[in-house]
Each structure stands twice: as structure tokens, then as C-alpha cells.
Coordinates of C-alpha atoms and ligand atoms in Angstrom, one line a residue:
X1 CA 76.6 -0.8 55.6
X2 CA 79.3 -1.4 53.2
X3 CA 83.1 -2.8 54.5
X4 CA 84.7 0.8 55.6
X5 CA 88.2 -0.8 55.2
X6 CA 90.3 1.4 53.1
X7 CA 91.1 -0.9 50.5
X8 CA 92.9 1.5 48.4
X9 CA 95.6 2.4 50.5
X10 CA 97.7 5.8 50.6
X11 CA 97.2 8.0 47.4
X12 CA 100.9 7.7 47.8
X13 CA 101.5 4.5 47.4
X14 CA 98.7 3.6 44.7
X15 CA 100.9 6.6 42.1
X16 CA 103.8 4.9 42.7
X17 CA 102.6 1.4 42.3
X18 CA 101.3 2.6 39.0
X19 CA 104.7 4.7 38.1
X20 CA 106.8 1.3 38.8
X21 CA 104.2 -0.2 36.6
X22 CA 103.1 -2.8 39.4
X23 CA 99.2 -1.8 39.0
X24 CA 97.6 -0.5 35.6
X25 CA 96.2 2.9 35.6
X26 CA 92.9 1.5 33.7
X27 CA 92.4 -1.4 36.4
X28 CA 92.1 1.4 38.9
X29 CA 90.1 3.7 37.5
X30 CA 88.0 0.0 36.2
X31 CA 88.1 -0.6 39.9
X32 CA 85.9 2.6 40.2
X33 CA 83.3 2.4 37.9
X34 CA 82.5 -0.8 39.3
X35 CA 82.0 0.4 42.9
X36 CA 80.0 3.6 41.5
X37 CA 77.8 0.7 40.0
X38 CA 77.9 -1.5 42.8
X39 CA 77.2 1.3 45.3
X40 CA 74.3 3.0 43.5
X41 CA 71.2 3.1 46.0
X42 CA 73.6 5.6 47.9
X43 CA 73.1 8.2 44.9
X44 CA 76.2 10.0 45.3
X45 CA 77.0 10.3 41.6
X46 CA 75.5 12.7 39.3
X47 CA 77.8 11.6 36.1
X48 CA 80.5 9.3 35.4
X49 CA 83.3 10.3 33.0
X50 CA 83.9 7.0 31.4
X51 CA 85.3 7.9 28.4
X52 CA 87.5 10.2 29.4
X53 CA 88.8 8.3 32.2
X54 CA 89.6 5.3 30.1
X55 CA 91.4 7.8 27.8
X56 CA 93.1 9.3 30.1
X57 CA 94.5 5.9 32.0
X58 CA 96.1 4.5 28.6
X59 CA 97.8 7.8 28.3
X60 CA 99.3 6.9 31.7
X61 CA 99.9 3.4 31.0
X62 CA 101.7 4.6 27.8
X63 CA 104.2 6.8 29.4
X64 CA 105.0 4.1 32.4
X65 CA 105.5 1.5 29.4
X66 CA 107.6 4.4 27.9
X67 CA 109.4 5.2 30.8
X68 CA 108.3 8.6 30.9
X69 CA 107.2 10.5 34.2
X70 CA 103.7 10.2 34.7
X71 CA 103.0 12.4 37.6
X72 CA 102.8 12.5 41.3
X73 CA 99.2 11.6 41.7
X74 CA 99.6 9.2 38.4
X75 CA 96.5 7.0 38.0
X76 CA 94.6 7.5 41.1
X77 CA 91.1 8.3 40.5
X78 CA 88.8 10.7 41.9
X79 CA 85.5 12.4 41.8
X80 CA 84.6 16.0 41.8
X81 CA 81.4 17.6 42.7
X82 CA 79.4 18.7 40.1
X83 CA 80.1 22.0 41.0
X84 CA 83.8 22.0 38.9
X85 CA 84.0 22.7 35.9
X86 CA 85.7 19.1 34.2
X87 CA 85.8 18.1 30.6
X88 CA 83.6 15.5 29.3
X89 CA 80.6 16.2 31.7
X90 CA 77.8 18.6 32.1
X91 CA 78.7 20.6 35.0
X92 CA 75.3 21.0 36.8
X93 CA 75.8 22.4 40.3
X94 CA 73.1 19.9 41.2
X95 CA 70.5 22.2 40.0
X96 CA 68.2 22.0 36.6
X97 CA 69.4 26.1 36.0
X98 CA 72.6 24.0 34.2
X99 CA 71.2 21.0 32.8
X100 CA 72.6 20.3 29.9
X101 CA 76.0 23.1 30.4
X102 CA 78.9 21.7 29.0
X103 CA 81.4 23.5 30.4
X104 CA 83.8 25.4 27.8
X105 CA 86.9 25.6 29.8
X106 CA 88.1 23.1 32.7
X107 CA 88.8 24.2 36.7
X108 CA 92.0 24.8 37.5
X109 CA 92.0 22.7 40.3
X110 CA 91.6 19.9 37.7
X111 CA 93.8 21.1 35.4
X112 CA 96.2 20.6 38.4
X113 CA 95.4 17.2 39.3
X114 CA 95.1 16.0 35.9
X115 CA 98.8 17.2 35.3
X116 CA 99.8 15.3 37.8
X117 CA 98.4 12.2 36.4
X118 CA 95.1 12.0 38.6
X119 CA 92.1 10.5 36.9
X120 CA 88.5 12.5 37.5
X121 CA 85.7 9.5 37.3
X122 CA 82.9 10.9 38.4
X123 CA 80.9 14.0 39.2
X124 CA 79.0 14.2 42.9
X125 CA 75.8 15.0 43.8
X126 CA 75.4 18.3 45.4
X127 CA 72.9 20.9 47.6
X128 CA 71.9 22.8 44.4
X129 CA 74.5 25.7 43.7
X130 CA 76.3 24.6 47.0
X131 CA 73.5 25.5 49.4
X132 CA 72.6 23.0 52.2
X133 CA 73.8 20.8 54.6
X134 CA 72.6 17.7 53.6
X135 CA 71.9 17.3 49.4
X136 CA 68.6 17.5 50.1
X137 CA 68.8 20.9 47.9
X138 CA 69.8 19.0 45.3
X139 CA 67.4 19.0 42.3
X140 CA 68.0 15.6 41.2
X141 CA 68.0 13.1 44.3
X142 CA 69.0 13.2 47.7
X143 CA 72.3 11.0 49.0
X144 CA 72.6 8.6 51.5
X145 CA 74.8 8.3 54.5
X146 CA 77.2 5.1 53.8
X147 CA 76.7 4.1 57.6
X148 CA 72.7 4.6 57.3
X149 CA 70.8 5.2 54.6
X150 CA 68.1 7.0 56.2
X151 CA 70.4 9.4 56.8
X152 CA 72.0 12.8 55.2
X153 CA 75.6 12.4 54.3
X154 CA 76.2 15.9 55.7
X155 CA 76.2 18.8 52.7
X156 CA 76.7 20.9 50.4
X157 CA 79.4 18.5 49.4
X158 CA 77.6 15.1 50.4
X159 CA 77.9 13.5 47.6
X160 CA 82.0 13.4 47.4
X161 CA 82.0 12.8 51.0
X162 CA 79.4 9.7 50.8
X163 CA 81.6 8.7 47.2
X164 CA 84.9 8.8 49.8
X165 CA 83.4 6.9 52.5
X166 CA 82.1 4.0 50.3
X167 CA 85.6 3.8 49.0
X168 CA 84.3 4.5 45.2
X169 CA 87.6 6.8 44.8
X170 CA 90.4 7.3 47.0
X171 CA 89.4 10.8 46.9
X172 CA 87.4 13.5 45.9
X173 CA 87.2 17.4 45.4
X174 CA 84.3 19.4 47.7
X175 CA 83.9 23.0 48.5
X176 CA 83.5 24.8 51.5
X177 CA 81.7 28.2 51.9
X178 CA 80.0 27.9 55.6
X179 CA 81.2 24.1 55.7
X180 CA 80.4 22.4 53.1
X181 CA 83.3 20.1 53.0
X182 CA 84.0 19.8 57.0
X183 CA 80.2 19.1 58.1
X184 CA 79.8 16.2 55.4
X185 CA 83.5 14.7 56.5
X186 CA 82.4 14.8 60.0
X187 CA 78.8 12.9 59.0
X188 CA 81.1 10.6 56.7
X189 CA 84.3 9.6 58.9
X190 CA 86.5 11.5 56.7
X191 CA 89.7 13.9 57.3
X192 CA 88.0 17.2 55.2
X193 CA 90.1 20.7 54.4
X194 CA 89.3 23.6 54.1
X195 CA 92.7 25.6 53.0
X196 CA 93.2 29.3 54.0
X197 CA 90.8 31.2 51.6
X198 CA 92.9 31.9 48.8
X199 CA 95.2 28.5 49.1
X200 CA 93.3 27.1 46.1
X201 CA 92.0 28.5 43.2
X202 CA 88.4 28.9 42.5
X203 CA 88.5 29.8 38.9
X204 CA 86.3 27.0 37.3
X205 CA 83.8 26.5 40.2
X206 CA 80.4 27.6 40.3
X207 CA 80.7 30.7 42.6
X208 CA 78.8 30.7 45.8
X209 CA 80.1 33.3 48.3
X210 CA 83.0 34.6 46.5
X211 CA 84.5 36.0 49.5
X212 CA 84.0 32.8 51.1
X213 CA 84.3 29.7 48.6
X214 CA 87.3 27.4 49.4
X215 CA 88.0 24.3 47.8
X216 CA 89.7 21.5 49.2
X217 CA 89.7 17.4 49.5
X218 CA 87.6 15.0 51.4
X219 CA 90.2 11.7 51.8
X220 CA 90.3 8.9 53.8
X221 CA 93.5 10.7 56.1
X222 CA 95.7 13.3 57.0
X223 CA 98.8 11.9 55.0
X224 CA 96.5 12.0 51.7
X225 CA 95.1 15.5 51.9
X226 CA 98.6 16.9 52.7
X227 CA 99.8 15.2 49.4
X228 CA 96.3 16.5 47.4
X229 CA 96.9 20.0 48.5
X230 CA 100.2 20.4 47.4
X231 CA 99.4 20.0 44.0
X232 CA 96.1 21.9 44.0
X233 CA 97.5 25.0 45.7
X234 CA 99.3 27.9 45.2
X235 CA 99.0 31.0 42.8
X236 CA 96.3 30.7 39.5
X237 CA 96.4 33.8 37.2
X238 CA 93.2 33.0 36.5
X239 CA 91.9 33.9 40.1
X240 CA 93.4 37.2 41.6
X241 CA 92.5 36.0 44.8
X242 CA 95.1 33.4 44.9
X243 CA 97.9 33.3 47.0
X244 CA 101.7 31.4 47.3
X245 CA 101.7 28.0 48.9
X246 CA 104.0 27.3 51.5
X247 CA 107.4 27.0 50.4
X248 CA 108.2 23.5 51.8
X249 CA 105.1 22.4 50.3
X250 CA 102.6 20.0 52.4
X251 CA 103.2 16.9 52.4
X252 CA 107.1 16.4 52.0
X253 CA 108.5 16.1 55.8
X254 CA 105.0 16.2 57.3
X255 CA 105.5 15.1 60.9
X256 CA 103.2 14.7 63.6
X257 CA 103.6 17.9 65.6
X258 CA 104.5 16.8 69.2
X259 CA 101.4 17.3 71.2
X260 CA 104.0 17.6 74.6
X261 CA 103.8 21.1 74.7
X262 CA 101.3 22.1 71.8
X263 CA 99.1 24.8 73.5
X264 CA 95.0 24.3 72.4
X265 CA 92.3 26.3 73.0
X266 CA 88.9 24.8 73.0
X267 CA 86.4 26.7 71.8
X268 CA 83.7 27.4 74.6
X269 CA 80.7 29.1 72.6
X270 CA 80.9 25.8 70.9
X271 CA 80.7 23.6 73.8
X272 CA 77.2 24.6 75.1
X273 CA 73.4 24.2 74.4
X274 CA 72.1 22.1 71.8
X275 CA 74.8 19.9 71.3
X276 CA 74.5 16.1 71.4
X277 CA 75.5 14.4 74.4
X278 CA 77.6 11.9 72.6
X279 CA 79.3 14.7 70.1
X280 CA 80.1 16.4 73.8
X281 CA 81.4 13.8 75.1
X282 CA 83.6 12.4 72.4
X283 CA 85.5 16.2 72.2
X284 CA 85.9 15.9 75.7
X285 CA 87.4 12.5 75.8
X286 CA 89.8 13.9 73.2
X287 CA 90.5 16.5 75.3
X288 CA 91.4 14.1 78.1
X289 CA 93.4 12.0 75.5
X290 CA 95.7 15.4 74.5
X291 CA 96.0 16.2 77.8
X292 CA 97.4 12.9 79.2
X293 CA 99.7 13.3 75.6
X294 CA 101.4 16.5 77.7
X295 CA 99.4 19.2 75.3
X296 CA 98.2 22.2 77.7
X297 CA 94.4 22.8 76.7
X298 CA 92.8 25.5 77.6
X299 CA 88.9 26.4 77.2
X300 CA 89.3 29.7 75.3
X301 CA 86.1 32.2 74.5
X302 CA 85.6 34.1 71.5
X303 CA 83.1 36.5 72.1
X304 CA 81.7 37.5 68.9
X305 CA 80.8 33.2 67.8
X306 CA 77.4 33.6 68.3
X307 CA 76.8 36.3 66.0
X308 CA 78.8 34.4 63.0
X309 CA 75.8 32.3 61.8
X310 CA 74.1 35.5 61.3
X311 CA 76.8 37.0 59.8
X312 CA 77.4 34.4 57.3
X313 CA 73.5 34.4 56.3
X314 CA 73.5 37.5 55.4
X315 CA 76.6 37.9 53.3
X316 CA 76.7 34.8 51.8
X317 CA 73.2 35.4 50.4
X318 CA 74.4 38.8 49.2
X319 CA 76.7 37.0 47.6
X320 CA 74.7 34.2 46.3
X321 CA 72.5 36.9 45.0
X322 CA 75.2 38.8 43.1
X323 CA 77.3 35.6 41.6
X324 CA 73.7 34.2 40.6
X325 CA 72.3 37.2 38.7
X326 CA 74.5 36.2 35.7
X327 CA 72.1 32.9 35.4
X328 CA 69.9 35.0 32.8
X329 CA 67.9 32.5 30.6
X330 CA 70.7 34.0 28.1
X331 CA 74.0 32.9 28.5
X332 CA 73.9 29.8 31.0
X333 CA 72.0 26.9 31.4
X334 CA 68.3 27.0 31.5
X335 CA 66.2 29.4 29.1
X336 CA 62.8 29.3 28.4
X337 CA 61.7 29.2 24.9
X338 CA 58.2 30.6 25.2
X339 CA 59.3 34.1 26.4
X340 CA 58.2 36.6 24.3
X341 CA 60.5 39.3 25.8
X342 CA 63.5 39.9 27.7
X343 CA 61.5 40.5 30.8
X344 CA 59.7 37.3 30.7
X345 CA 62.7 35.7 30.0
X346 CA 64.1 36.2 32.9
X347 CA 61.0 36.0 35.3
X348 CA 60.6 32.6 33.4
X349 CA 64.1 30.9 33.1
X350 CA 64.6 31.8 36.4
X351 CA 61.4 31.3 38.1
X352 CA 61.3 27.7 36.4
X353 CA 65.7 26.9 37.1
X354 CA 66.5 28.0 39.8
X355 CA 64.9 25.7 43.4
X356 CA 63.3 27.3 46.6
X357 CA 66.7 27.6 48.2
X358 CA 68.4 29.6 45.6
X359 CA 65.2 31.5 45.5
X360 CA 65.3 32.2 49.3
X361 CA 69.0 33.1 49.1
X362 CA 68.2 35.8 46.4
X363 CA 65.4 37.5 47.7
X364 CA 67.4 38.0 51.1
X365 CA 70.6 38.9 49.5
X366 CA 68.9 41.4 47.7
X367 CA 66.6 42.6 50.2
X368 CA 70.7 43.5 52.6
X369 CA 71.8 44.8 49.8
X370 CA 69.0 47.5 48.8
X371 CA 69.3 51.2 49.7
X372 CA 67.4 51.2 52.7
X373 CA 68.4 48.2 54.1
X374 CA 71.9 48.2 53.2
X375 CA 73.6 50.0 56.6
X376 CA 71.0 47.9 59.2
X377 CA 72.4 44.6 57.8
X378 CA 75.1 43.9 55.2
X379 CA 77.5 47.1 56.6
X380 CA 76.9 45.4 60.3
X381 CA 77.3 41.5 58.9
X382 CA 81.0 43.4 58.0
X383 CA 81.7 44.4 60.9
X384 CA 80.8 41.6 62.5
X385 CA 82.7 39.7 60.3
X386 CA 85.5 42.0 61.6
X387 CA 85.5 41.5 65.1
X388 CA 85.0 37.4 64.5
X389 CA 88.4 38.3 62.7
X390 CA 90.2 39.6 65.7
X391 CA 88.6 37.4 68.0
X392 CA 90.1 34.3 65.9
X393 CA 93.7 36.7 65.6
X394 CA 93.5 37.0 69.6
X395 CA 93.2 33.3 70.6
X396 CA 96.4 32.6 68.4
X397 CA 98.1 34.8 70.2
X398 CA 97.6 32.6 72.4
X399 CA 97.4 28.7 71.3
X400 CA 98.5 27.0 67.8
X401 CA 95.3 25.1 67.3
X402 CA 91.5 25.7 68.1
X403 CA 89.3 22.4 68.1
X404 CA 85.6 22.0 68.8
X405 CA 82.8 20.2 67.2
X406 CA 82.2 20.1 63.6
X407 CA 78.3 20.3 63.7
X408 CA 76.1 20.3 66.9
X409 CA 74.6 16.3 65.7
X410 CA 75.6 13.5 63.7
X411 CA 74.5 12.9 60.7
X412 CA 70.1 13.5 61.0
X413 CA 67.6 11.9 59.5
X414 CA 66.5 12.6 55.4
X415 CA 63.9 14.8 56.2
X416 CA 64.0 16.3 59.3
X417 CA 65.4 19.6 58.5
X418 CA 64.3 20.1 55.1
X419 CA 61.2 21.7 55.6
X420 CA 62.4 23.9 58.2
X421 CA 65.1 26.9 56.7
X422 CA 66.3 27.4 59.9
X423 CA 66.9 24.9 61.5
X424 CA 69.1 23.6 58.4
X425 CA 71.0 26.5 58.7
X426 CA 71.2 26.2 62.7
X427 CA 73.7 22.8 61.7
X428 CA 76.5 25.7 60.4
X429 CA 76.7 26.9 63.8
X430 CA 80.1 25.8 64.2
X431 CA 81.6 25.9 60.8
X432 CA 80.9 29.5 59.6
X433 CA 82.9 31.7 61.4
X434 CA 86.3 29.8 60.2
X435 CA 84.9 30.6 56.7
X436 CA 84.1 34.4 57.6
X437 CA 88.2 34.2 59.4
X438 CA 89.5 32.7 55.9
X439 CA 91.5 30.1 58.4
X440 CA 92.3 26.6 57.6
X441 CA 90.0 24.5 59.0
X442 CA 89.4 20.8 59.0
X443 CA 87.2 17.9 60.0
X444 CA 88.8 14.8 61.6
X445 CA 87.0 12.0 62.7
X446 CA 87.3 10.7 66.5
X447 CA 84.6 8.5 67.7
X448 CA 81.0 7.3 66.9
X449 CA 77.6 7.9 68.6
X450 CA 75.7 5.2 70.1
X451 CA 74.3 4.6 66.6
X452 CA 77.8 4.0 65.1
X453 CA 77.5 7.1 62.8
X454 CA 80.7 9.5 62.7
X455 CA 81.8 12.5 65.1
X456 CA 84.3 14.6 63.9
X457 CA 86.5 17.1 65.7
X458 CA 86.8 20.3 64.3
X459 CA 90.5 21.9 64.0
X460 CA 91.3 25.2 63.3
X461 CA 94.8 27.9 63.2
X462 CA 95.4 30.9 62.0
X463 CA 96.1 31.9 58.2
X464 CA 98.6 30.3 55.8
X465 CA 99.4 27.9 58.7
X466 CA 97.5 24.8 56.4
X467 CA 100.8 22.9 57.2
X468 CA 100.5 23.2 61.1
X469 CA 96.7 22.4 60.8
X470 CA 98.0 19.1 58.6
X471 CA 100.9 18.1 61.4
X472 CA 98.2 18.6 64.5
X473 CA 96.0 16.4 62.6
X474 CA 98.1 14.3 62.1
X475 CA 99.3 13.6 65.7
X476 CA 95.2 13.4 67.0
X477 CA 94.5 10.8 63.7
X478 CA 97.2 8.3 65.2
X479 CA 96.4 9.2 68.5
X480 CA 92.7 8.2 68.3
X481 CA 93.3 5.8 65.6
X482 CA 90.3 6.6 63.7
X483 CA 91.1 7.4 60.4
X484 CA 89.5 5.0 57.7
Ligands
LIG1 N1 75.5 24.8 54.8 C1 76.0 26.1 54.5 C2 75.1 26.9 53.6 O1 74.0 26.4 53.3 C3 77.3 26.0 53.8 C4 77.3 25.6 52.4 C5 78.6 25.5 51.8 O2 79.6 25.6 52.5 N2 78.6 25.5 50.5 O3 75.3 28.0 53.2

């Protein structure tokens, strides 16, 4: 295992050592390249921007030389999973449907970063189309877990987290849909967000489950993702769904939120069956920890939990299966040239680009969404999704914070979920239902197992509160001391 020593530093305080012209934008994002090259064998990185970097880091170095402002995030480099939409790169989504799409228009997510003077490096391996929980869906190669590499690095996004973890970037940019960015943080020993749905615009990321898909960061702390966030979110034109930021932004007077006083609810449907004795334990001892900090924590129940991985597999493959009918052999990506008609160029392009697990997702979102089947399962899903809703509204009537486990195991061997559907999907149990909610949820790490791979703790509130999430997280990262 690599040194796990954040040699970077704060995101912070790398921008401003570049704006006072201490450190060189291009050393940095030089420093980068030469990890990514170092740190191969992990395959984390699908492509590496280089020109475009470079490019990008004189233009930095230019305006510090000319006094001129470069930004708030100016020179720090970062990757982005391959499934946004970035300049200078194929955006591939991990899966051979967009080999060779160069995209014509950029995210706004990096548009948003890039103003502010951060550098994209690199593009991260992915679960193909975002589906998975361990990059063993991607179509490429599978990544490895920094702290074993017979292990998963946690998925969809486990490339960015693995990227983070080894220190190739400061940060990097993942997406969450059932968990995609907390279960990979937890397997990594990273601080992963997912915003309120609606906190961060999607426009430039390969859809998923539109009613779903978050983005958000995977860093080595609190402090950094509070920073990340406040220029990534806030209202896009370009995605209706969109909604204000919080008006005293994220990171400026973050505080720890006193934990004297802080009322918690521990999830209980979380806390039962199936859940590794170590990941128990290490919640528990958090628990304790809080406690003896003078926070009241209570177990809480919300009913309706165990139906939520359900729930969330069968909207988000009616979802998958809508957002991926526009993958025709036509427009996007992967056509093929033999087809002597329409009809056989779609049975072919998509029979041949699309993997089994976008295949899977298709034929059942289809299947709820037919005529007949329609009422038995997608109008139930919704009202399960409802209830889930108002369980989540009830408990913050009563507490500020829910925490739990992220994922019922550490990180699990390559392999030994991959031929078994289910029990991949059986290791969203506990991140899917803050996706169906649209709350801000977040992985933070708090201990190891008895193999020294991550445990994260899972931290939730209710809607728009991203910055009470942040300052809770804040106060359990210096209380356990655990952040990178
Ligand atoms: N593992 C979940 C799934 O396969 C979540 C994926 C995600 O959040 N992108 O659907």
C-alpha cells in the first residue's frame, strides 16, 4: 500500500500558494501526471488530459505573473469520472457504447471549476454508465482498492475515489444515484457528498436516474468539500432541476457544530442482520464517542427502509431504460456499420455497446414500465418512494443528523459479487433511500477493520441543510481524527 499521508494539503491552501505565486500551477498539475504514472497497476484512470492541463496551468501562471485574479480553486488539479462531459477527452462512461465520443459541449460542473482556476487531469474509471458498486461493470478494467489490491474500490465512482485515496489529485468529481460516491468513499477513507438532489447541476453528465443523479466530490476532508461545493453549486439554466445554494455559501465560516446538545438519530433498520461485526462495532464506538461529547443519540426507526432497495431497483432501471434509449447506433457513440436497416441497427449497435448490466437494467425498466405491469410495480416503487419521504421528514422533526453505516462490509474481494446481480445490489442497502429522499448525505471515514481497510459512517439531514451536514462532519472528522 502506497503512503496515505496527504501530501497535498488543504485545497485552500494549495490556490493560495499558487495565487501568491509561491508554487507554479504547472509543477502541480506535473506533480499529477507523475503519480497517475507511478500509480498505474491501480487502474483508476481511463484518460489523462495532458494537453489541456498544461494549457491551462500557463494560463494560470500568466495571470499570477500578471497580477491578475486567478480564481478560488486556482491551479489545483483534479480528475473527473469519465462520466462528465470535459474538453479534450473522450467521455466514455466506462462503457464501449461511447468509445471514441468526443463530447461537443463541456459539464457545467467543469465549466465551474475551471472558472475558478481548477485544473481537470484526468478522467476515472467507472461501473459502465454508472451502474455497480465496485468498477467491475466497467468495460475496460476493473480498479483496485489503494489499501488492497485484491480488492474493489467501492463503485460506481471507484475510480475517483481510488485516484483520491492514492493522492493522484487533491480531488475528484463522482456521482451518486444509489451511492455511487458515498460507498466508494467509505471503501477509500475519503469524506464523499452527496448534495441535496438539485444542489449541483447535472447538465453535462451521462444521465443515469434522472430523478436521482447527484454529483458531488470525493476529497481527502470535510474542510475541502465544503470549499468544492461552493463553487459547483447553485442554479444552472441549463438544468431546470437546479436549485439556489445557500446564501452564506459553504465553506466561509464553517464551524464545527457543537456536538453538546446536537440531537442524532441512529438509524435502526440499518444496524441489524448482515452487517459486519467490525463495521457494527466501529458506528457504535462512535456512538459512544458522541455521546461522552454531550450529543443525545437516539436509535430512531424508519419503517419503510427495507423496502428502499426495492424501490430504487425498480425506478432507477425505469430510468436507466428511458435516459438510455437515446443510445441508437445513430447519434451517440457506437454504431454498427454492417446494418442494413434501421431495425438492425439498433438490435446491432446496441446488442454489441451496451454490457450485461446496462442490458439487465433495460429489460427490467422496461418490463415496470409496460402497460400491464406498470400499476404492480413502478406506481407502487412511487409510493414507496413517498412514504421513505416522510419517514426521513418525521425523524427531523426530531434530530438534525441521521448516521449509520455506509455499506453493510468493507471494501470485498474483485470477484465475489460480480457474478451474482443481487448480491451486488444487496451492498446499496444503506445508501438508496437518501437518494430516493433527495437529502444530503455523506461518507466519513471513522475506523478500519481488522484488515486495515476503511469504515465509513454514513451522515444524513434533511433537504437544503448541505451546510449542517458539512459542520456535523466536521465536528465527528476532528473528533475521530481520521480524515486523510
Ligand atoms: N450501486 C448502485 C447501482 O448500481 C448505485 C450506482 C450509482 O449511484 N451510480 O445502481
Amino acid at each position: 500500500m502506497p503512503a496515505m499521508d496527504n501530501d497535498w494539503g488543504l485545497v485552500a491552501d494549495i490556490a493560495s500558494s499558487v495565487r501568491s505565486g509561491r508554487v507554479s500551477a504547472i509543477s502541480l498539475v506535473n506533480k499529477s501526471f507523475e503519480l497517475i504514472e507511478k500509480n498505474k497497476s491501480y487502474q483508476t484512470i481511463i484518460a489523462v488530459l495532458k494537453k489541456e492541463a498544461v494549457m491551462r496551468a500557463k494560463m494560470i501562471d500568466r495571470a499570477v505573473a500578471k497580477n491578475e485574479d486567478p480564481g478560488l480553486l486556482a491551479g489545483v488539479p483534479f480528475i473527473a469520472k469519465d462520466n462528465f462531459l470535459v474538453a479534450g477527452a473522450d467521455t466514455t462512461a466506462a462503457s464501449n457504447m461511447l468509445v471514441g465520443f468526443n463530447p461537443p459541449y463541456q459539464s457545467s460542473v467543469i465549466n465551474r471549476l475551471e472558472a475558478a482556476g481548477a485544473i481537470c487531469v484526468a478522467k476515472a474509471n467507472l461501473d459502465a454508465f454508472a451502474h455497480g458498486a465496485s468498477t467491475e461493470n466497467s468495460d475496460f478494467f476493473v480498479s483496485k482498492n489503494p489499501y488492497d489490491q485484491n480488492r474493489v474500490p467501492g463503485g460506481s465512482s471507484g475510480g475517483s475515489a481510488a485516484a483520491v485515496a492514492l493522492q493522484l489529485a487533491p480531488f475528484a468529481l463522482g456521482s451518486d444515484t444509489g451511492g455511487s460516491i458515498r460507498q466508494p468513499a467509505s471503501f477509500c477513507g475519503l469524506f464523499g457528498l452527496k448534495p441535496t438532489y438539485g444542489l449541483v447541476s447535472r447538465s453535462g453528465v451521462v444521465a443515469m436516474g434522472s430523478s436521482l443523479d447527484c454529483i458531488g466530490p470525493l476529497c481527502s476532508n470535510v474542510t475541502d468539500a465544503a470549499l468544492i461545493l461552493d463553487v459547483i453549486s447553485g442554479k444552472d439554466e441549463l438544468d431546470s432541476t437546479t436549485i439556489d445554494k445557500d446564501r452564506s455559501g459553504y465553506s466561509k465560516g464553517l464551524k464545527p457544530a457543537p456536538l453538546k446538545g446536537m440531537k442524532i438519530g441512529l438509524i435502526k433498520e440499518y444496524m441489524g442482520e448482515g452487517i459486519q461485526t467490525e463495521v457494527k462495532q466501529a458506528v457504535v464506538s462512535t456512538v459512544d464517542k458522541l455521546k461522552k461529547s454531550g450529543a443525545i443519540v437516539s436509535e430512531i426507526s424508519l419503517p419503510s427502509l427495507p423496502l428502499a432497495l426495492a424501490c430504487y431497483y425498480i425506478i432507477c432501471p425505469a430510468e436507466v431504460s428511458s435516459n438510455l434509449s437515446r443510445y441508437d447506433g445513430v447519434r451517440y457513440g457506437f454504431s454498427a456499420d454492417e446494418a442494413t436497416n434501421l431495425e438492425e441497427s439498433y438490435l446491432l449497435s446496441r446488442g454489441r455497446g451496451f454490457g450485461m448490466e446496462a442490458k439487465r437494467r433495460i429489460m427490467i425498466g422496461t418490463y415496470v414500465l409496460s402497460s400491464g405491469y406498470y400499476d404492480a410495480y413502478y406506481r407502487k416503487a412511487q409510493t414507496v418512494r413517498t412514504k421513505i419521504i416522510n419517514d426521513f421528514n418525521r425523524a427531523f422533526a426530531d434530530v438534525d443528523l441521521l448516521i449509520g453505516p455506509v455499506a453493510p462490509t468493507t471494501a470485498f474481494k474483485i470477484g465475489s459479487k460480480n457474478q451474482d446481480p443481487l448480491a451486488m445490489y444487496l451492498s446499496d442497502v444503506m445508501t438508496v433511500a437518501a437518494s430516493l429522499a433527495g437529502i444530503p448525505a455523506a461518507s466519513l471515514p471513522i475506523d478500519k477493520d481488522n484488515d486495515g481497510l476503511p469504515i465509513g459512517l454514513q451522515l444524513m439531514t434533511s433537504q437544503r441543510q448541505d451546510k449542517r451536514l458539512l459542520s456535523a462532519a466536521l465536528s465527528i472528522e476532528s473528533m475521530t481524527g481520521y480524515s486523510l
